């Protein structure tokens, strides 16, 4: 399963130009997508992925 960080409620964009992407579940910032760093570090897919709540009117 490939985790899509952009659809995760823990994904955030930071003000740090060197590390513009972050994960509030794991508490880190990175240049790449957090799910890629988790996979490289642990060898496992991200276990903290949680889909963002659906906004009304959006599909």
PDB file of N, CA, C and O in Angstrom:
ATOM      1  N   UNK A   1       0.843  -1.194   0.000  1.00  0.00           N
ATOM      2  CA  UNK A   1       0.000   0.000   0.000  1.00  0.00           C
ATOM      3  C   UNK A   1       0.881   1.248   0.000  1.00  0.00           C
ATOM      4  O   UNK A   1       1.795   1.362   0.797  1.00  0.00           O
ATOM      5  N   UNK A   2       0.590   2.142  -0.874  1.00  0.00           N
ATOM      6  CA  UNK A   2       1.343   3.389  -0.925  1.00  0.00           C
ATOM      7  C   UNK A   2       0.560   4.468  -0.183  1.00  0.00           C
ATOM      8  O   UNK A   2      -0.594   4.722  -0.492  1.00  0.00           O
ATOM      9  N   UNK A   3       1.202   5.073   0.787  1.00  0.00           N
ATOM     10  CA  UNK A   3       0.559   6.098   1.604  1.00  0.00           C
ATOM     11  C   UNK A   3       0.661   7.446   0.889  1.00  0.00           C
ATOM     12  O   UNK A   3       1.738   7.830   0.432  1.00  0.00           O
ATOM     13  N   UNK A   4      -0.447   8.160   0.795  1.00  0.00           N
ATOM     14  CA  UNK A   4      -0.472   9.489   0.174  1.00  0.00           C
ATOM     15  C   UNK A   4      -0.529  10.534   1.281  1.00  0.00           C
ATOM     16  O   UNK A   4      -1.581  10.793   1.862  1.00  0.00           O
ATOM     17  N   UNK A   5       0.620  11.119   1.595  1.00  0.00           N
ATOM     18  CA  UNK A   5       0.703  12.095   2.681  1.00  0.00           C
ATOM     19  C   UNK A   5      -0.245  13.276   2.483  1.00  0.00           C
ATOM     20  O   UNK A   5      -0.750  13.827   3.455  1.00  0.00           O
ATOM     21  N   UNK A   6      -0.487  13.654   1.251  1.00  0.00           N
ATOM     22  CA  UNK A   6      -1.350  14.796   0.985  1.00  0.00           C
ATOM     23  C   UNK A   6      -2.795  14.543   1.428  1.00  0.00           C
ATOM     24  O   UNK A   6      -3.560  15.467   1.602  1.00  0.00           O
ATOM     25  N   UNK A   7      -3.158  13.283   1.615  1.00  0.00           N
ATOM     26  CA  UNK A   7      -4.501  12.932   2.062  1.00  0.00           C
ATOM     27  C   UNK A   7      -4.554  12.582   3.544  1.00  0.00           C
ATOM     28  O   UNK A   7      -5.579  12.154   4.042  1.00  0.00           O
ATOM     29  N   UNK A   8      -3.432  12.774   4.246  1.00  0.00           N
ATOM     30  CA  UNK A   8      -3.342  12.425   5.662  1.00  0.00           C
ATOM     31  C   UNK A   8      -3.546  13.658   6.545  1.00  0.00           C
ATOM     32  O   UNK A   8      -3.030  14.738   6.248  1.00  0.00           O
ATOM     33  N   UNK A   9      -4.278  13.488   7.637  1.00  0.00           N
ATOM     34  CA  UNK A   9      -4.549  14.618   8.523  1.00  0.00           C
ATOM     35  C   UNK A   9      -3.300  15.075   9.276  1.00  0.00           C
ATOM     36  O   UNK A   9      -3.268  16.171   9.811  1.00  0.00           O
ATOM     37  N   UNK A  10      -2.255  14.267   9.326  1.00  0.00           N
ATOM     38  CA  UNK A  10      -1.030  14.628  10.036  1.00  0.00           C
ATOM     39  C   UNK A  10      -0.005  15.349   9.159  1.00  0.00           C
ATOM     40  O   UNK A  10       0.967  15.893   9.648  1.00  0.00           O
ATOM     41  N   UNK A  11      -0.216  15.341   7.849  1.00  0.00           N
ATOM     42  CA  UNK A  11       0.712  16.017   6.939  1.00  0.00           C
ATOM     43  C   UNK A  11       0.585  17.525   7.097  1.00  0.00           C
ATOM     44  O   UNK A  11      -0.510  18.054   7.248  1.00  0.00           O
ATOM     45  N   UNK A  12       1.724  18.216   7.084  1.00  0.00           N
ATOM     46  CA  UNK A  12       1.689  19.678   7.159  1.00  0.00           C
ATOM     47  C   UNK A  12       2.804  20.267   6.308  1.00  0.00           C
ATOM     48  O   UNK A  12       3.810  19.625   6.040  1.00  0.00           O
ATOM     49  N   UNK A  13       2.586  21.485   5.884  1.00  0.00           N
ATOM     50  CA  UNK A  13       3.586  22.251   5.158  1.00  0.00           C
ATOM     51  C   UNK A  13       4.223  23.193   6.176  1.00  0.00           C
ATOM     52  O   UNK A  13       3.518  23.831   6.954  1.00  0.00           O
ATOM     53  N   UNK A  14       5.552  23.252   6.180  1.00  0.00           N
ATOM     54  CA  UNK A  14       6.253  24.075   7.161  1.00  0.00           C
ATOM     55  C   UNK A  14       6.802  25.341   6.506  1.00  0.00           C
ATOM     56  O   UNK A  14       6.837  25.461   5.287  1.00  0.00           O
ATOM     57  N   UNK A  15       7.257  26.251   7.333  1.00  0.00           N
ATOM     58  CA  UNK A  15       7.889  27.478   6.850  1.00  0.00           C
ATOM     59  C   UNK A  15       9.379  27.278   6.624  1.00  0.00           C
ATOM     60  O   UNK A  15      10.066  28.164   6.139  1.00  0.00           O
ATOM     61  N   UNK A  16       9.897  26.133   6.974  1.00  0.00           N
ATOM     62  CA  UNK A  16      11.319  25.821   6.846  1.00  0.00           C
ATOM     63  C   UNK A  16      11.648  25.506   5.388  1.00  0.00           C
ATOM     64  O   UNK A  16      11.211  24.481   4.856  1.00  0.00           O
ATOM     65  N   UNK A  17      12.427  26.374   4.748  1.00  0.00           N
ATOM     66  CA  UNK A  17      12.748  26.178   3.330  1.00  0.00           C
ATOM     67  C   UNK A  17      13.561  24.911   3.102  1.00  0.00           C
ATOM     68  O   UNK A  17      13.472  24.306   2.041  1.00  0.00           O
ATOM     69  N   UNK A  18      14.355  24.505   4.076  1.00  0.00           N
ATOM     70  CA  UNK A  18      15.179  23.312   3.929  1.00  0.00           C
ATOM     71  C   UNK A  18      14.375  22.029   4.165  1.00  0.00           C
ATOM     72  O   UNK A  18      14.767  20.963   3.692  1.00  0.00           O
ATOM     73  N   UNK A  19      13.314  22.120   4.926  1.00  0.00           N
ATOM     74  CA  UNK A  19      12.468  20.969   5.234  1.00  0.00           C
ATOM     75  C   UNK A  19      11.004  21.399   5.158  1.00  0.00           C
ATOM     76  O   UNK A  19      10.359  21.599   6.177  1.00  0.00           O
ATOM     77  N   UNK A  20      10.469  21.523   3.941  1.00  0.00           N
ATOM     78  CA  UNK A  20       9.145  22.109   3.768  1.00  0.00           C
ATOM     79  C   UNK A  20       7.951  21.205   4.093  1.00  0.00           C
ATOM     80  O   UNK A  20       6.828  21.674   4.123  1.00  0.00           O
ATOM     81  N   UNK A  21       8.201  19.918   4.363  1.00  0.00           N
ATOM     82  CA  UNK A  21       7.093  19.004   4.645  1.00  0.00           C
ATOM     83  C   UNK A  21       7.274  18.397   6.026  1.00  0.00           C
ATOM     84  O   UNK A  21       8.387  18.129   6.451  1.00  0.00           O
ATOM     85  N   UNK A  22       6.154  18.173   6.705  1.00  0.00           N
ATOM     86  CA  UNK A  22       6.256  17.627   8.050  1.00  0.00           C
ATOM     87  C   UNK A  22       5.152  16.649   8.365  1.00  0.00           C
ATOM     88  O   UNK A  22       4.151  16.558   7.667  1.00  0.00           O
ATOM     89  N   UNK A  23       5.382  15.916   9.447  1.00  0.00           N
ATOM     90  CA  UNK A  23       4.397  14.967   9.953  1.00  0.00           C
ATOM     91  C   UNK A  23       4.193  15.252  11.432  1.00  0.00           C
ATOM     92  O   UNK A  23       5.129  15.120  12.227  1.00  0.00           O
ATOM     93  N   UNK A  24       2.996  15.674  11.794  1.00  0.00           N
ATOM     94  CA  UNK A  24       2.732  15.992  13.200  1.00  0.00           C
ATOM     95  C   UNK A  24       2.544  14.722  14.034  1.00  0.00           C
ATOM     96  O   UNK A  24       2.720  14.758  15.250  1.00  0.00           O
ATOM     97  N   UNK A  25       2.237  13.593  13.423  1.00  0.00           N
ATOM     98  CA  UNK A  25       2.101  12.328  14.165  1.00  0.00           C
ATOM     99  C   UNK A  25       3.466  11.855  14.660  1.00  0.00           C
ATOM    100  O   UNK A  25       3.603  11.425  15.795  1.00  0.00           O
ATOM    101  N   UNK A  26       4.470  11.939  13.802  1.00  0.00           N
ATOM    102  CA  UNK A  26       5.817  11.501  14.172  1.00  0.00           C
ATOM    103  C   UNK A  26       6.678  12.652  14.689  1.00  0.00           C
ATOM    104  O   UNK A  26       7.714  12.425  15.295  1.00  0.00           O
ATOM    105  N   UNK A  27       6.280  13.888  14.394  1.00  0.00           N
ATOM    106  CA  UNK A  27       6.995  15.054  14.906  1.00  0.00           C
ATOM    107  C   UNK A  27       8.297  15.360  14.208  1.00  0.00           C
ATOM    108  O   UNK A  27       9.282  15.715  14.860  1.00  0.00           O
ATOM    109  N   UNK A  28       8.336  15.270  12.882  1.00  0.00           N
ATOM    110  CA  UNK A  28       9.549  15.639  12.165  1.00  0.00           C
ATOM    111  C   UNK A  28       9.228  16.425  10.902  1.00  0.00           C
ATOM    112  O   UNK A  28       8.098  16.442  10.444  1.00  0.00           O
ATOM    113  N   UNK A  29      10.261  17.088  10.371  1.00  0.00           N
ATOM    114  CA  UNK A  29      10.180  17.820   9.111  1.00  0.00           C
ATOM    115  C   UNK A  29      11.194  17.190   8.161  1.00  0.00           C
ATOM    116  O   UNK A  29      12.225  16.699   8.587  1.00  0.00           O
ATOM    117  N   UNK A  30      10.908  17.267   6.853  1.00  0.00           N
ATOM    118  CA  UNK A  30      11.776  16.642   5.863  1.00  0.00           C
ATOM    119  C   UNK A  30      11.625  17.330   4.505  1.00  0.00           C
ATOM    120  O   UNK A  30      10.660  18.056   4.274  1.00  0.00           O
ATOM    121  N   UNK A  31      12.600  17.091   3.628  1.00  0.00           N
ATOM    122  CA  UNK A  31      12.511  17.616   2.261  1.00  0.00           C
ATOM    123  C   UNK A  31      11.564  16.780   1.418  1.00  0.00           C
ATOM    124  O   UNK A  31      10.880  17.278   0.551  1.00  0.00           O
ATOM    125  N   UNK A  32      11.553  15.484   1.671  1.00  0.00           N
ATOM    126  CA  UNK A  32      10.719  14.571   0.883  1.00  0.00           C
ATOM    127  C   UNK A  32       9.391  14.336   1.586  1.00  0.00           C
ATOM    128  O   UNK A  32       9.145  14.891   2.646  1.00  0.00           O
ATOM    129  N   UNK A  33       8.559  13.523   0.998  1.00  0.00           N
ATOM    130  CA  UNK A  33       7.301  13.200   1.665  1.00  0.00           C
ATOM    131  C   UNK A  33       7.606  12.384   2.921  1.00  0.00           C
ATOM    132  O   UNK A  33       8.443  11.483   2.892  1.00  0.00           O
ATOM    133  N   UNK A  34       6.921  12.679   4.024  1.00  0.00           N
ATOM    134  CA  UNK A  34       7.184  11.948   5.263  1.00  0.00           C
ATOM    135  C   UNK A  34       7.028  10.436   5.125  1.00  0.00           C
ATOM    136  O   UNK A  34       7.804   9.681   5.713  1.00  0.00           O
ATOM    137  N   UNK A  35       6.080   9.969   4.332  1.00  0.00           N
ATOM    138  CA  UNK A  35       5.883   8.521   4.190  1.00  0.00           C
ATOM    139  C   UNK A  35       7.101   7.846   3.566  1.00  0.00           C
ATOM    140  O   UNK A  35       7.423   6.705   3.895  1.00  0.00           O
ATOM    141  N   UNK A  36       7.805   8.558   2.706  1.00  0.00           N
ATOM    142  CA  UNK A  36       9.019   8.008   2.088  1.00  0.00           C
ATOM    143  C   UNK A  36      10.118   7.872   3.138  1.00  0.00           C
ATOM    144  O   UNK A  36      10.808   6.852   3.204  1.00  0.00           O
ATOM    145  N   UNK A  37      10.277   8.886   3.970  1.00  0.00           N
ATOM    146  CA  UNK A  37      11.281   8.834   5.028  1.00  0.00           C
ATOM    147  C   UNK A  37      10.983   7.719   6.029  1.00  0.00           C
ATOM    148  O   UNK A  37      11.885   6.995   6.455  1.00  0.00           O
ATOM    149  N   UNK A  38       9.713   7.552   6.382  1.00  0.00           N
ATOM    150  CA  UNK A  38       9.316   6.476   7.299  1.00  0.00           C
ATOM    151  C   UNK A  38       9.659   5.120   6.683  1.00  0.00           C
ATOM    152  O   UNK A  38      10.221   4.245   7.345  1.00  0.00           O
ATOM    153  N   UNK A  39       9.354   4.937   5.406  1.00  0.00           N
ATOM    154  CA  UNK A  39       9.639   3.672   4.714  1.00  0.00           C
ATOM    155  C   UNK A  39      11.139   3.401   4.664  1.00  0.00           C
ATOM    156  O   UNK A  39      11.586   2.283   4.924  1.00  0.00           O
ATOM    157  N   UNK A  40      11.931   4.439   4.365  1.00  0.00           N
ATOM    158  CA  UNK A  40      13.384   4.279   4.300  1.00  0.00           C
ATOM    159  C   UNK A  40      13.975   3.967   5.675  1.00  0.00           C
ATOM    160  O   UNK A  40      14.897   3.165   5.789  1.00  0.00           O
ATOM    161  N   UNK A  41      13.446   4.590   6.699  1.00  0.00           N
ATOM    162  CA  UNK A  41      13.989   4.429   8.050  1.00  0.00           C
ATOM    163  C   UNK A  41      13.597   3.104   8.695  1.00  0.00           C
ATOM    164  O   UNK A  41      14.409   2.459   9.350  1.00  0.00           O
ATOM    165  N   UNK A  42      12.335   2.712   8.515  1.00  0.00           N
ATOM    166  CA  UNK A  42      11.840   1.533   9.229  1.00  0.00           C
ATOM    167  C   UNK A  42      11.652   0.300   8.337  1.00  0.00           C
ATOM    168  O   UNK A  42      11.533  -0.804   8.851  1.00  0.00           O
ATOM    169  N   UNK A  43      11.588   0.527   7.025  1.00  0.00           N
ATOM    170  CA  UNK A  43      11.319  -0.577   6.115  1.00  0.00           C
ATOM    171  C   UNK A  43       9.837  -0.918   6.041  1.00  0.00           C
ATOM    172  O   UNK A  43       9.443  -1.846   5.344  1.00  0.00           O
ATOM    173  N   UNK A  44       9.012  -0.164   6.771  1.00  0.00           N
ATOM    174  CA  UNK A  44       7.568  -0.411   6.797  1.00  0.00           C
ATOM    175  C   UNK A  44       6.824   0.814   6.285  1.00  0.00           C
ATOM    176  O   UNK A  44       7.335   1.931   6.377  1.00  0.00           O
ATOM    177  N   UNK A  45       5.602   0.574   5.780  1.00  0.00           N
ATOM    178  CA  UNK A  45       4.753   1.703   5.402  1.00  0.00           C
ATOM    179  C   UNK A  45       4.358   2.465   6.662  1.00  0.00           C
ATOM    180  O   UNK A  45       4.363   1.913   7.765  1.00  0.00           O
ATOM    181  N   UNK A  46       3.993   3.705   6.499  1.00  0.00           N
ATOM    182  CA  UNK A  46       3.574   4.543   7.623  1.00  0.00           C
ATOM    183  C   UNK A  46       2.372   3.919   8.330  1.00  0.00           C
ATOM    184  O   UNK A  46       1.370   3.591   7.702  1.00  0.00           O
ATOM    185  N   UNK A  47       2.476   3.764   9.632  1.00  0.00           N
ATOM    186  CA  UNK A  47       1.395   3.164  10.419  1.00  0.00           C
ATOM    187  C   UNK A  47       0.487   4.209  11.050  1.00  0.00           C
ATOM    188  O   UNK A  47      -0.520   3.872  11.657  1.00  0.00           O
ATOM    189  N   UNK A  48       0.848   5.473  10.906  1.00  0.00           N
ATOM    190  CA  UNK A  48       0.062   6.545  11.531  1.00  0.00           C
ATOM    191  C   UNK A  48      -0.874   7.239  10.544  1.00  0.00           C
ATOM    192  O   UNK A  48      -1.555   8.187  10.906  1.00  0.00           O
ATOM    193  N   UNK A  49      -0.908   6.788   9.299  1.00  0.00           N
ATOM    194  CA  UNK A  49      -1.764   7.427   8.293  1.00  0.00           C
ATOM    195  C   UNK A  49      -3.214   7.427   8.761  1.00  0.00           C
ATOM    196  O   UNK A  49      -3.752   6.422   9.201  1.00  0.00           O
ATOM    197  N   UNK A  50      -3.823   8.603   8.656  1.00  0.00           N
ATOM    198  CA  UNK A  50      -5.238   8.763   8.982  1.00  0.00           C
ATOM    199  C   UNK A  50      -5.822   9.740   7.970  1.00  0.00           C
ATOM    200  O   UNK A  50      -5.341  10.870   7.857  1.00  0.00           O
ATOM    201  N   UNK A  51      -6.833   9.325   7.213  1.00  0.00           N
ATOM    202  CA  UNK A  51      -7.370  10.211   6.169  1.00  0.00           C
ATOM    203  C   UNK A  51      -7.930  11.510   6.736  1.00  0.00           C
ATOM    204  O   UNK A  51      -8.489  11.516   7.831  1.00  0.00           O
ATOM    205  N   UNK A  52      -7.751  12.568   5.962  1.00  0.00           N
ATOM    206  CA  UNK A  52      -8.346  13.853   6.342  1.00  0.00           C
ATOM    207  C   UNK A  52      -9.859  13.726   6.306  1.00  0.00           C
ATOM    208  O   UNK A  52     -10.402  13.001   5.468  1.00  0.00           O
ATOM    209  N   UNK A  53     -10.545  14.426   7.200  1.00  0.00           N
ATOM    210  CA  UNK A  53     -12.021  14.392   7.145  1.00  0.00           C
ATOM    211  C   UNK A  53     -12.515  15.024   5.854  1.00  0.00           C
ATOM    212  O   UNK A  53     -11.940  15.990   5.361  1.00  0.00           O
ATOM    213  N   UNK A  54     -13.568  14.449   5.293  1.00  0.00           N
ATOM    214  CA  UNK A  54     -14.161  14.984   4.070  1.00  0.00           C
ATOM    215  C   UNK A  54     -14.872  16.306   4.356  1.00  0.00           C
ATOM    216  O   UNK A  54     -15.578  16.417   5.344  1.00  0.00           O
ATOM    217  N   UNK A  55     -14.644  17.277   3.479  1.00  0.00           N
ATOM    218  CA  UNK A  55     -15.366  18.537   3.578  1.00  0.00           C
ATOM    219  C   UNK A  55     -16.677  18.385   2.827  1.00  0.00           C
ATOM    220  O   UNK A  55     -16.735  17.741   1.788  1.00  0.00           O
ATOM    221  N   UNK A  56     -17.727  18.970   3.366  1.00  0.00           N
ATOM    222  CA  UNK A  56     -19.025  18.882   2.681  1.00  0.00           C
ATOM    223  C   UNK A  56     -18.942  19.560   1.331  1.00  0.00           C
ATOM    224  O   UNK A  56     -18.328  20.613   1.191  1.00  0.00           O
ATOM    225  N   UNK A  57     -19.545  18.938   0.331  1.00  0.00           N
ATOM    226  CA  UNK A  57     -19.532  19.508  -1.011  1.00  0.00           C
ATOM    227  C   UNK A  57     -18.343  19.079  -1.826  1.00  0.00           C
ATOM    228  O   UNK A  57     -18.289  19.293  -3.009  1.00  0.00           O
ATOM    229  N   UNK A  58     -17.334  18.465  -1.207  1.00  0.00           N
ATOM    230  CA  UNK A  58     -16.161  17.969  -1.931  1.00  0.00           C
ATOM    231  C   UNK A  58     -16.238  16.460  -2.043  1.00  0.00           C
ATOM    232  O   UNK A  58     -16.700  15.781  -1.165  1.00  0.00           O
ATOM    233  N   UNK A  59     -15.741  15.951  -3.137  1.00  0.00           N
ATOM    234  CA  UNK A  59     -15.686  14.496  -3.319  1.00  0.00           C
ATOM    235  C   UNK A  59     -14.332  14.084  -3.728  1.00  0.00           C
ATOM    236  O   UNK A  59     -13.565  14.615  -4.299  1.00  0.00           O
TER     237      UNK A  59
END
